[in-house]
Coordinates of C-alpha atoms in Angstrom, one line a residue:
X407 CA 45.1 -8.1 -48.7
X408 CA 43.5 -9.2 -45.4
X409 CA 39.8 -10.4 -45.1
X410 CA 37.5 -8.3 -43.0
X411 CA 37.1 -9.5 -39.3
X412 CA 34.0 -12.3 -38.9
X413 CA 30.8 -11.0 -38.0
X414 CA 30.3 -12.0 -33.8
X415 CA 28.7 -15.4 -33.9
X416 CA 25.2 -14.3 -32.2
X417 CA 24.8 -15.4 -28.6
X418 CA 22.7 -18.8 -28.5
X419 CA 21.5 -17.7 -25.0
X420 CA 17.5 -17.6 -24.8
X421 CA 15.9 -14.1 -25.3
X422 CA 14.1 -13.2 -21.9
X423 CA 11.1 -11.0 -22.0
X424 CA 11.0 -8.0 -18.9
X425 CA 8.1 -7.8 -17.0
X426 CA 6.9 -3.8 -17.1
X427 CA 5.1 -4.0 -14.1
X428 CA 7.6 -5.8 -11.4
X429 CA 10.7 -6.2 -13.4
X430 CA 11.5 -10.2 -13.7
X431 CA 12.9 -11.5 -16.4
X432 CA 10.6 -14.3 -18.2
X433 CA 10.7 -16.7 -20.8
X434 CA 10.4 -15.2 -24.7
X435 CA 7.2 -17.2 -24.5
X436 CA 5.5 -16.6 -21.5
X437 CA 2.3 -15.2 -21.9
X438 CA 2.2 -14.1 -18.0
X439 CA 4.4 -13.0 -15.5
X440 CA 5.5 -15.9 -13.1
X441 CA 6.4 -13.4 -10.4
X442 CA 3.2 -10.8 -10.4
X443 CA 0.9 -12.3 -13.1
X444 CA 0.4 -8.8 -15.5
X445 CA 0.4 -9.8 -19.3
X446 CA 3.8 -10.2 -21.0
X447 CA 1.4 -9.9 -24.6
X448 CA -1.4 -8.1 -25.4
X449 CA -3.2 -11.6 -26.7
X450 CA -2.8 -12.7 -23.1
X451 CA -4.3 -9.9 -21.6
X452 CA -7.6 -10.7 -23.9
X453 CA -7.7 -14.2 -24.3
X454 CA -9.2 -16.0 -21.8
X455 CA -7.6 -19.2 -19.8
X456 CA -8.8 -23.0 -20.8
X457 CA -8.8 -25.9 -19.3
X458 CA -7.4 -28.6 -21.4
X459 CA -8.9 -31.9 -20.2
X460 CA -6.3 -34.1 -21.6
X461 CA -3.0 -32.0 -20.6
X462 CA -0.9 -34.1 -18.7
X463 CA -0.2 -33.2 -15.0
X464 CA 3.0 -31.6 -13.5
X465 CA 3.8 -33.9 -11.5
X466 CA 3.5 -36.9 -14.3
X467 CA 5.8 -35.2 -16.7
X468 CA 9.2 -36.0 -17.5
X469 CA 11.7 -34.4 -15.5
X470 CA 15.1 -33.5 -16.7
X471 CA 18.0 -31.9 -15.4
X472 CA 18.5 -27.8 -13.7
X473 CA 19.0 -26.5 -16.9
X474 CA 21.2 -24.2 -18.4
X475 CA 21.3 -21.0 -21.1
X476 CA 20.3 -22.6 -24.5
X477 CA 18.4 -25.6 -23.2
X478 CA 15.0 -26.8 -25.2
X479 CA 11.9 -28.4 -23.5
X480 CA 11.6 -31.9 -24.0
X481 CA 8.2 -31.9 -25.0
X482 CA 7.6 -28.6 -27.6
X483 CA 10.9 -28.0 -28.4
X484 CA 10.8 -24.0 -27.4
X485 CA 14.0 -22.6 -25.5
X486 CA 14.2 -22.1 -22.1
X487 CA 16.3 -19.9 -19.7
X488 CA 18.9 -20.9 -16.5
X489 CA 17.3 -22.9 -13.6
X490 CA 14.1 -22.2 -14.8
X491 CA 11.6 -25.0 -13.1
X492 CA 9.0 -25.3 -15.9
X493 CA 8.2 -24.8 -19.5
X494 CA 6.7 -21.4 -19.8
X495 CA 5.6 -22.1 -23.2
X496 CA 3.8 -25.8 -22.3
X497 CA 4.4 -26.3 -18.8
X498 CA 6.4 -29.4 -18.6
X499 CA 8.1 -29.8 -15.4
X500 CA 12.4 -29.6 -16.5
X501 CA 13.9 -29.1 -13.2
X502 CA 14.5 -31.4 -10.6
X503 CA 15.2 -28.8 -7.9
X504 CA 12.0 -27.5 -7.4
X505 CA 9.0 -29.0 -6.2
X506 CA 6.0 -29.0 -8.8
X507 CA 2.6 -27.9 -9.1
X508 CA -0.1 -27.5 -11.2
X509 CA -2.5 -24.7 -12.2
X510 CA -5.7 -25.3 -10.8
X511 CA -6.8 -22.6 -13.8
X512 CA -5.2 -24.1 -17.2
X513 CA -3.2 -27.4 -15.6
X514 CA 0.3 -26.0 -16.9
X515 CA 3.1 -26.6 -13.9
X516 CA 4.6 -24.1 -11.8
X517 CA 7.5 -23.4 -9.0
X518 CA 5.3 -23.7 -5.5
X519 CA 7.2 -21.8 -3.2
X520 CA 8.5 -19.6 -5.9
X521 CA 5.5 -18.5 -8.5
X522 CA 3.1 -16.2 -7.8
X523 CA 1.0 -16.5 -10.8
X524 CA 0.8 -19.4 -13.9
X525 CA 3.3 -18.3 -16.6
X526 CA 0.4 -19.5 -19.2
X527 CA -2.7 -18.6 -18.0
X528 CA -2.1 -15.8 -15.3
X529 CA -4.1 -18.1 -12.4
X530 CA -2.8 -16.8 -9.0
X531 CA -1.2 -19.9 -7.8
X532 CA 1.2 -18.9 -4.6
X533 CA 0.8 -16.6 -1.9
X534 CA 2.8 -13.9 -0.4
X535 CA 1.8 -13.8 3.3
X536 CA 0.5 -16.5 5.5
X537 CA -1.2 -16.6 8.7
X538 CA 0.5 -16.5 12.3
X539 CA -2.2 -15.8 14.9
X540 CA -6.0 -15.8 15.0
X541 CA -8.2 -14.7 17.9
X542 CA -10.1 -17.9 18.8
X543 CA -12.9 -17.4 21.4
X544 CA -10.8 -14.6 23.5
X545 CA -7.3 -16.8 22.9
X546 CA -4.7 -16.7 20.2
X547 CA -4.4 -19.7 18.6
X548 CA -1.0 -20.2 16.4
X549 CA -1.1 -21.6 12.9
X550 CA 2.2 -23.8 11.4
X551 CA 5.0 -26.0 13.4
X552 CA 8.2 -24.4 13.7
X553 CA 6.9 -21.2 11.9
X554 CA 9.5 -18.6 11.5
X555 CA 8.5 -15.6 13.3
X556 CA 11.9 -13.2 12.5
X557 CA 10.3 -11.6 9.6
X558 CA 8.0 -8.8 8.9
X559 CA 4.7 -9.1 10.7
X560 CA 1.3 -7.1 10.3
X561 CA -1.5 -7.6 12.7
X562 CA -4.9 -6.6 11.8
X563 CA -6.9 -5.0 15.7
X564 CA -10.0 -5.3 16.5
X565 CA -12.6 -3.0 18.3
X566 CA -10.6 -2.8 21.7
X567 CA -7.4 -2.6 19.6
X568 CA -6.3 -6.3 20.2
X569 CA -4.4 -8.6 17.8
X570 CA -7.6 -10.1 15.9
X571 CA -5.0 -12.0 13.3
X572 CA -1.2 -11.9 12.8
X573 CA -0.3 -12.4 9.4
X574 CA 3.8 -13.3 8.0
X575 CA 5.0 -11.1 5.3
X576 CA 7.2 -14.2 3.7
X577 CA 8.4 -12.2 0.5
X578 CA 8.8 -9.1 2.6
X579 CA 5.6 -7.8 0.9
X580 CA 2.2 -7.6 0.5
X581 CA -1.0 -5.7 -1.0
X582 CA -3.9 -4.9 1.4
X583 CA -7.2 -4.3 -0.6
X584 CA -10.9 -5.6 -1.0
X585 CA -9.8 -7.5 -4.4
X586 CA -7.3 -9.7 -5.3
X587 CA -5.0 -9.0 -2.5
X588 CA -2.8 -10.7 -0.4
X589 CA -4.3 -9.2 2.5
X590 CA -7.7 -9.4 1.5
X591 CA -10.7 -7.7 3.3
X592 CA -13.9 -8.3 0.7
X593 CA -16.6 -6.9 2.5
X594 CA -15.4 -3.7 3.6
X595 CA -16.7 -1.3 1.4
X596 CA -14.3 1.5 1.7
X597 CA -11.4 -0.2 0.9
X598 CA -10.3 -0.3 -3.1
X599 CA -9.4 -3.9 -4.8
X600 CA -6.0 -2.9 -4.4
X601 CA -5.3 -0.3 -2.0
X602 CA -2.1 -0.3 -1.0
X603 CA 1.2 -2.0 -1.2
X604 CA 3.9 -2.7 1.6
X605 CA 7.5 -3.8 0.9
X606 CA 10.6 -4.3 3.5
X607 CA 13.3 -2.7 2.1
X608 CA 17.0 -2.6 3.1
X609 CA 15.7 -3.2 7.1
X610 CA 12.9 -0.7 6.8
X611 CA 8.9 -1.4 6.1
X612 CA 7.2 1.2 3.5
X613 CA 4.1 1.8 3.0
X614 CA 2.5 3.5 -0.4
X615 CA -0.8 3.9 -1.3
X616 CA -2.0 2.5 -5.2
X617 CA -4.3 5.0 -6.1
X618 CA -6.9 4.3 -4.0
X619 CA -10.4 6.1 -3.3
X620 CA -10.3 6.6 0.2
X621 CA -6.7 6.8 0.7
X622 CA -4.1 5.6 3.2
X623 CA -3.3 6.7 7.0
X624 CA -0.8 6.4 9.7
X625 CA -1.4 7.1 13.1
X626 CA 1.2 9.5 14.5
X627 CA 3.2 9.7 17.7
X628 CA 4.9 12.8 17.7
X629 CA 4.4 16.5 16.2
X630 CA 4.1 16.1 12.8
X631 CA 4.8 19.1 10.5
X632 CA 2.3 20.1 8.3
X633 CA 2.6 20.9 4.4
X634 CA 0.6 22.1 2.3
X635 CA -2.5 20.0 0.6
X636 CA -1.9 17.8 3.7
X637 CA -4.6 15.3 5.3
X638 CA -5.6 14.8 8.6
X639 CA -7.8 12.5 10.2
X640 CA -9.4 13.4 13.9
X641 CA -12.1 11.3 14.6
X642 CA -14.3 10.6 11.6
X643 CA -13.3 14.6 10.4
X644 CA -11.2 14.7 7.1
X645 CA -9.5 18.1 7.3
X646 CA -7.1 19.6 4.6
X647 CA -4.2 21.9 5.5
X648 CA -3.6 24.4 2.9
X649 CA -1.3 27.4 2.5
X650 CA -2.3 30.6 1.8
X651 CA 0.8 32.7 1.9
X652 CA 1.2 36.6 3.2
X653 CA -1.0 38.7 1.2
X654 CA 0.4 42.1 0.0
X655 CA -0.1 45.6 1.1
X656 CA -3.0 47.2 0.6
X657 CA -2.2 50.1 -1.3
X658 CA -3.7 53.3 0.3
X659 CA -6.9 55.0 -0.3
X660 CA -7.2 58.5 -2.8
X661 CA -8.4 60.5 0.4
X662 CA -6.5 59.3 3.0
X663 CA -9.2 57.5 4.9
X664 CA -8.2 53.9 7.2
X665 CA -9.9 50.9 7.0
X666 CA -11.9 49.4 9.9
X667 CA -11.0 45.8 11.2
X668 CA -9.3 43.6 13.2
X669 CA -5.2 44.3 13.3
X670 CA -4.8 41.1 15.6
X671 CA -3.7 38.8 14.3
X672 CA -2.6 41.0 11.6
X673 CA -2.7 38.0 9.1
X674 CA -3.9 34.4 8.5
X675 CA -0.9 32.4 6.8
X676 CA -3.3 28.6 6.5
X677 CA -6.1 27.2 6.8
X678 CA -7.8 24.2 7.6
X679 CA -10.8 22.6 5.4
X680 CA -13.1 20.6 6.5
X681 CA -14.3 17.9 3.4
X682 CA -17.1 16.3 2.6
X683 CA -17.4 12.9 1.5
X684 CA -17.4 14.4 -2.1
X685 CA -14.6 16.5 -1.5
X686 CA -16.3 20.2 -1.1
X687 CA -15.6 22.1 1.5
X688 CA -18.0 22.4 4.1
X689 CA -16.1 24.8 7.0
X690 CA -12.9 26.5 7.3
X691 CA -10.3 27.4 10.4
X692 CA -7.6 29.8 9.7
X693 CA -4.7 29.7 11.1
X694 CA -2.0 32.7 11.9
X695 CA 1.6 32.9 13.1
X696 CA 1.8 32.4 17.0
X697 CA -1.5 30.7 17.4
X698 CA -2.5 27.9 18.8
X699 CA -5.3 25.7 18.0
X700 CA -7.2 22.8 19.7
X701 CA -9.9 20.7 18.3
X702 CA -12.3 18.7 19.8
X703 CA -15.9 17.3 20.9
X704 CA -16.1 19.6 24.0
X705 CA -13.6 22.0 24.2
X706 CA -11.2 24.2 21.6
X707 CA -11.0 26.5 19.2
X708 CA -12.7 24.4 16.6
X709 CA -15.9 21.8 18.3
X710 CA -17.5 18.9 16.7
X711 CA -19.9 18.1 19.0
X712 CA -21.8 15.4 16.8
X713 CA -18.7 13.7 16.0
X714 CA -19.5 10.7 18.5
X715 CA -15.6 9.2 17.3
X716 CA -13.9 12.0 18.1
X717 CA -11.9 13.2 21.9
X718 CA -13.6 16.1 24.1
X719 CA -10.0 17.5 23.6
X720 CA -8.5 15.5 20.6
X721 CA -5.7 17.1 18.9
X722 CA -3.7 20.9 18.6
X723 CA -2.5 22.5 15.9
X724 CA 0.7 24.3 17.2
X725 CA 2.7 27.4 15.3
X726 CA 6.4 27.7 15.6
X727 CA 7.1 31.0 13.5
X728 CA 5.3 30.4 10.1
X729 CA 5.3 26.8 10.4
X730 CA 2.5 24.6 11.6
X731 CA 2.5 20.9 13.7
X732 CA -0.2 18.8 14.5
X733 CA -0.1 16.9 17.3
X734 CA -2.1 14.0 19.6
X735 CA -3.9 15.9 22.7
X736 CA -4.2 12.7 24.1
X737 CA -7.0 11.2 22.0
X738 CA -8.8 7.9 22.6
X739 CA -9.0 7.5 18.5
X740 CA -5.1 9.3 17.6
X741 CA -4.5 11.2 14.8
X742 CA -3.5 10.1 11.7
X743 CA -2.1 12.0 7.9
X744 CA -2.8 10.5 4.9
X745 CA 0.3 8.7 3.2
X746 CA 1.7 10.5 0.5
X747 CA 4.8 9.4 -1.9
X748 CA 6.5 6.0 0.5
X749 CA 6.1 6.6 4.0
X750 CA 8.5 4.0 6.4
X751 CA 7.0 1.9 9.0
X752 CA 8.0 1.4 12.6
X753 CA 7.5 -1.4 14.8
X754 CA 4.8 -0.6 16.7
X755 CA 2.9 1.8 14.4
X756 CA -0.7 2.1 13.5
X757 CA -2.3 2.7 10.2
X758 CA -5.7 2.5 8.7
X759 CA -7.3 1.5 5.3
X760 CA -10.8 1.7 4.7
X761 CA -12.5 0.7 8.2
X762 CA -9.5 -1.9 9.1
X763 CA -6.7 -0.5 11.5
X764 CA -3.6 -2.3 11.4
X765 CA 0.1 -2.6 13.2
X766 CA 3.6 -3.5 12.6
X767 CA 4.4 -6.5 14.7
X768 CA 7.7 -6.8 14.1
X769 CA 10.3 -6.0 10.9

């Protein structure tokens, strides 16, 4: 009679805990994410950070070996993962590879270079862009010696549409918002903590909006087709394009009698809305198959003349059968659509965010 096969011996490689927000694995005992700094525990997300004042510094702790699957800190005794710089669970330094830090916000150590945020505490301890260029007095001054300038670059224009600063994209992404961003604009009010988020991916730069108040644009350089629930921006006008579809027949009337009004154009297929700041609708444009429609200050179809930001001849709304394009008339300002879903980035495009306008440098 044979004996039943031996249970597997279970693995004795540490259990990792997944970040649900960016994906990176982390320590069993990490209270917050090393890579984006969201809670890894509900206790973490409640209990505040402290300060211990006799926790001994990064760089004085012992250092040990890059270690491997199965390893135990020196100094508490809890597990820790492959090449892993610090102790997530104390923050003892126990890798010799990488150089140390410390958390200005609970003293536990951290990967500089390679950390984002304090595994313990959730401090913000690295940085994911860094400065290039800044307009000094009319002249750009350059930040760094022997700064790598290959990468994805953003620079933020100023009134005349010049370079003001140049910032590096050194992860290949960054978050633009008046928060805790790494592009951070604080005082301009239309801007949400955390507006929007771009990433270089596979060669190409993408853009997506996070939910934000006022929303994201990009400038456009060619027709763009329009769909429906799209937003354009001409001048300081936000208009929606919406689709209306062909109405049906009227059916006639008992005693043969025709109704009165206009037969051209027979039918209006979309329409544009102008909004409010609050989102009503203060005017409307239709629009019909095989028309054309220019808007502007002085002249068009549809006039703003108190919009002060907007072209005397700013932008047209061309039909090709049942389909509608907008297009630049050769605006001072350009015409930009709000970002919907990821929209890709070229070298050399604009886009806007709250009252900063922005430019792809280089990707």
């Amino acid at each position: 009679m044979t004996s039943p096969p031996s249970p597997p011996s279970p693995s004795t490689a540490p259990e990792r805990t997944a970040c649900s927000f960016c994906g990176r694995d982390n320590a069993s005992a990490a209270q917050f994410c090393s890579d984006c700094g969201k809670p890894l525990q509900v206790s973490a997300a409640r209990v505040p950070p402290t300060y211990s004042a006799d926790r001994v510094s990064a760089s004085a702790m012992p250092s040990g070996q890059v270690t491997t699957a199965g390893d135990k800190c020196r100094k508490c005794g809890k597990g820790v993962g492959p090449e892993v710089p610090f102790c997530a669970h104390c923050g003892t330094r126990i890798a010799d590879k990488i150089e140390e830090g410390m958390c200005p916000g609970c003293g536990a150590g951290y990967a500089k270079g390679s950390d984002l945020f304090c595994a313990k505490c959730g401090y913000r301890v690295g940085e994911r862009v860094s400065l290039v260029t800044k307009a000094v007095g009319g002249n750009t001054a350059a930040f760094g010696s022997g700064m790598r300038l290959s990468g994805p670059r953003i620079a933020v224009l100023d009134e005349r549409g010049e370079p003001n600063k140049v910032f590096m994209l050194d992860r290949g992404e960054a978050v633009i918002g008046r928060g805790e961003a790494d592009l951070k604009f604080e005082y301009d009010v239309y801007l949400s903590p955390l507006h929007a988020r771009v990433d270089l991916r596979e060669g190409s730069l993408w853009l997506r909006d996070l939910g934000s108040r006022n929303g994201s644009w990009v400038f456009i350089d060619e027709p763009t087709k329009l769909v429906d629930a799209d937003l354009i921006l001409i001048g300081s006008q936000v208009l929606r394009f919406r689709r209306l579809g062909y109405p049906g027949p009227h059916p006639p009337e008992a005693d043969s009698t025709r109704r009165m009004g206009s037969v051209t154009p027979p039918v209006d297929v979309a329409v544009l809305e102008q909004l409010r700041a609050d989102g009503s609708v203060r005017d409307a444009f239709h629009l019909s198959p095989g028309r054309t429609a220019i808007l502007g200050r002085e002249s068009g179809d549809w006039i703003f003349p108190y919009d002060q930001t907007m072209s005397g001849r700013h932008a047209e709304i061309v039909s090709e059968d049942i389909e509608f394009f907008v297009q630049d008339a050769g605006s001072r300002n350009g015409v930009a659509m709000s970002v919907r879903g990821d929209r890709e980035l070229k070298k050399g495009q604009r886009f806007l965010m709250g009252d900063q306008i922005l430019r792809v440098e280089n990707i």
